[in-house]
């Protein structure tokens, strides 16, 4: 009679190859994450069928091997965020101006700066279009 509590003859999961003594990972860096960041990390590791520690090591080493591209991606992301905040500010100012024009027009007042406000709206729309096209072109080349 065979005992069902003994270990199977072959492991059920694929065992990773053990590193030689010279290549063993002896350092254990630490980082802090909030709950949302940790959950995102855990999902990414699970999607790659890796432990969280292995996924972190793999991702960090990959980024460290390609510092130029990583720096470019970070710079690009900062540029995008900076531009989006500038566009948001600009659109907010234009919205205020359009509201003032509409209020004055509805009250029957003469509104001499209407043309300038509408030109600013057109210029902003062109700026958003140009940025969007640049971003899409850049993403297409690097993606």
PDB file of N, CA and C in Angstrom, residues 97 100-102 104-105 108-119:
ATOM      1  N   UNK A  97     -11.463  83.458 -19.733  1.00  0.00           N
ATOM      2  CA  UNK A  97     -11.644  84.539 -20.703  1.00  0.00           C
ATOM      3  C   UNK A  97     -12.902  84.336 -21.535  1.00  0.00           C
ATOM      4  N   UNK A 100     -15.928  85.278 -19.544  1.00  0.00           N
ATOM      5  CA  UNK A 100     -16.065  86.735 -19.450  1.00  0.00           C
ATOM      6  C   UNK A 100     -16.631  87.310 -20.746  1.00  0.00           C
ATOM      7  N   UNK A 101     -16.160  86.801 -21.884  1.00  0.00           N
ATOM      8  CA  UNK A 101     -16.677  87.254 -23.182  1.00  0.00           C
ATOM      9  C   UNK A 101     -18.151  86.906 -23.307  1.00  0.00           C
ATOM     10  N   UNK A 102     -18.521  85.690 -22.953  1.00  0.00           N
ATOM     11  CA  UNK A 102     -19.917  85.264 -23.043  1.00  0.00           C
ATOM     12  C   UNK A 102     -20.809  86.102 -22.133  1.00  0.00           C
ATOM     13  N   UNK A 104     -20.257  89.158 -21.033  1.00  0.00           N
ATOM     14  CA  UNK A 104     -20.363  90.521 -21.572  1.00  0.00           C
ATOM     15  C   UNK A 104     -21.258  90.554 -22.808  1.00  0.00           C
ATOM     16  N   UNK A 105     -21.120  89.559 -23.677  1.00  0.00           N
ATOM     17  CA  UNK A 105     -21.932  89.500 -24.893  1.00  0.00           C
ATOM     18  C   UNK A 105     -23.406  89.325 -24.546  1.00  0.00           C
ATOM     19  N   UNK A 108     -25.159  92.437 -23.522  1.00  0.00           N
ATOM     20  CA  UNK A 108     -25.276  93.467 -24.546  1.00  0.00           C
ATOM     21  C   UNK A 108     -24.088  94.407 -24.612  1.00  0.00           C
ATOM     22  N   UNK A 109     -23.053  94.119 -23.895  1.00  0.00           N
ATOM     23  CA  UNK A 109     -21.875  94.989 -23.885  1.00  0.00           C
ATOM     24  C   UNK A 109     -21.041  94.766 -25.136  1.00  0.00           C
ATOM     25  N   UNK A 110     -20.253  95.782 -25.475  1.00  0.00           N
ATOM     26  CA  UNK A 110     -19.307  95.658 -26.587  1.00  0.00           C
ATOM     27  C   UNK A 110     -18.106  94.854 -26.076  1.00  0.00           C
ATOM     28  N   UNK A 111     -17.697  93.871 -26.846  1.00  0.00           N
ATOM     29  CA  UNK A 111     -16.605  92.991 -26.424  1.00  0.00           C
ATOM     30  C   UNK A 111     -15.492  93.073 -27.475  1.00  0.00           C
ATOM     31  N   UNK A 112     -14.572  94.048 -27.319  1.00  0.00           N
ATOM     32  CA  UNK A 112     -13.543  94.242 -28.334  1.00  0.00           C
ATOM     33  C   UNK A 112     -12.470  93.143 -28.358  1.00  0.00           C
ATOM     34  N   UNK A 113     -12.304  92.419 -27.287  1.00  0.00           N
ATOM     35  CA  UNK A 113     -11.247  91.410 -27.238  1.00  0.00           C
ATOM     36  C   UNK A 113     -11.728  90.008 -27.616  1.00  0.00           C
ATOM     37  N   UNK A 114     -12.917  89.892 -28.181  1.00  0.00           N
ATOM     38  CA  UNK A 114     -13.452  88.591 -28.582  1.00  0.00           C
ATOM     39  C   UNK A 114     -12.539  87.906 -29.587  1.00  0.00           C
ATOM     40  N   UNK A 115     -12.082  88.654 -30.577  1.00  0.00           N
ATOM     41  CA  UNK A 115     -11.227  88.077 -31.612  1.00  0.00           C
ATOM     42  C   UNK A 115      -9.936  87.531 -30.996  1.00  0.00           C
ATOM     43  N   UNK A 116      -9.353  88.259 -30.062  1.00  0.00           N
ATOM     44  CA  UNK A 116      -8.104  87.807 -29.422  1.00  0.00           C
ATOM     45  C   UNK A 116      -8.327  86.532 -28.618  1.00  0.00           C
ATOM     46  N   UNK A 117      -9.453  86.458 -27.928  1.00  0.00           N
ATOM     47  CA  UNK A 117      -9.755  85.250 -27.146  1.00  0.00           C
ATOM     48  C   UNK A 117      -9.939  84.048 -28.075  1.00  0.00           C
ATOM     49  N   UNK A 118     -10.662  84.239 -29.160  1.00  0.00           N
ATOM     50  CA  UNK A 118     -10.881  83.139 -30.103  1.00  0.00           C
ATOM     51  C   UNK A 118      -9.573  82.718 -30.772  1.00  0.00           C
ATOM     52  N   UNK A 119      -8.684  83.679 -31.066  1.00  0.00           N
ATOM     53  CA  UNK A 119      -7.374  83.324 -31.623  1.00  0.00           C
ATOM     54  C   UNK A 119      -6.554  82.517 -30.611  1.00  0.00           C
TER      55      UNK A 119
END
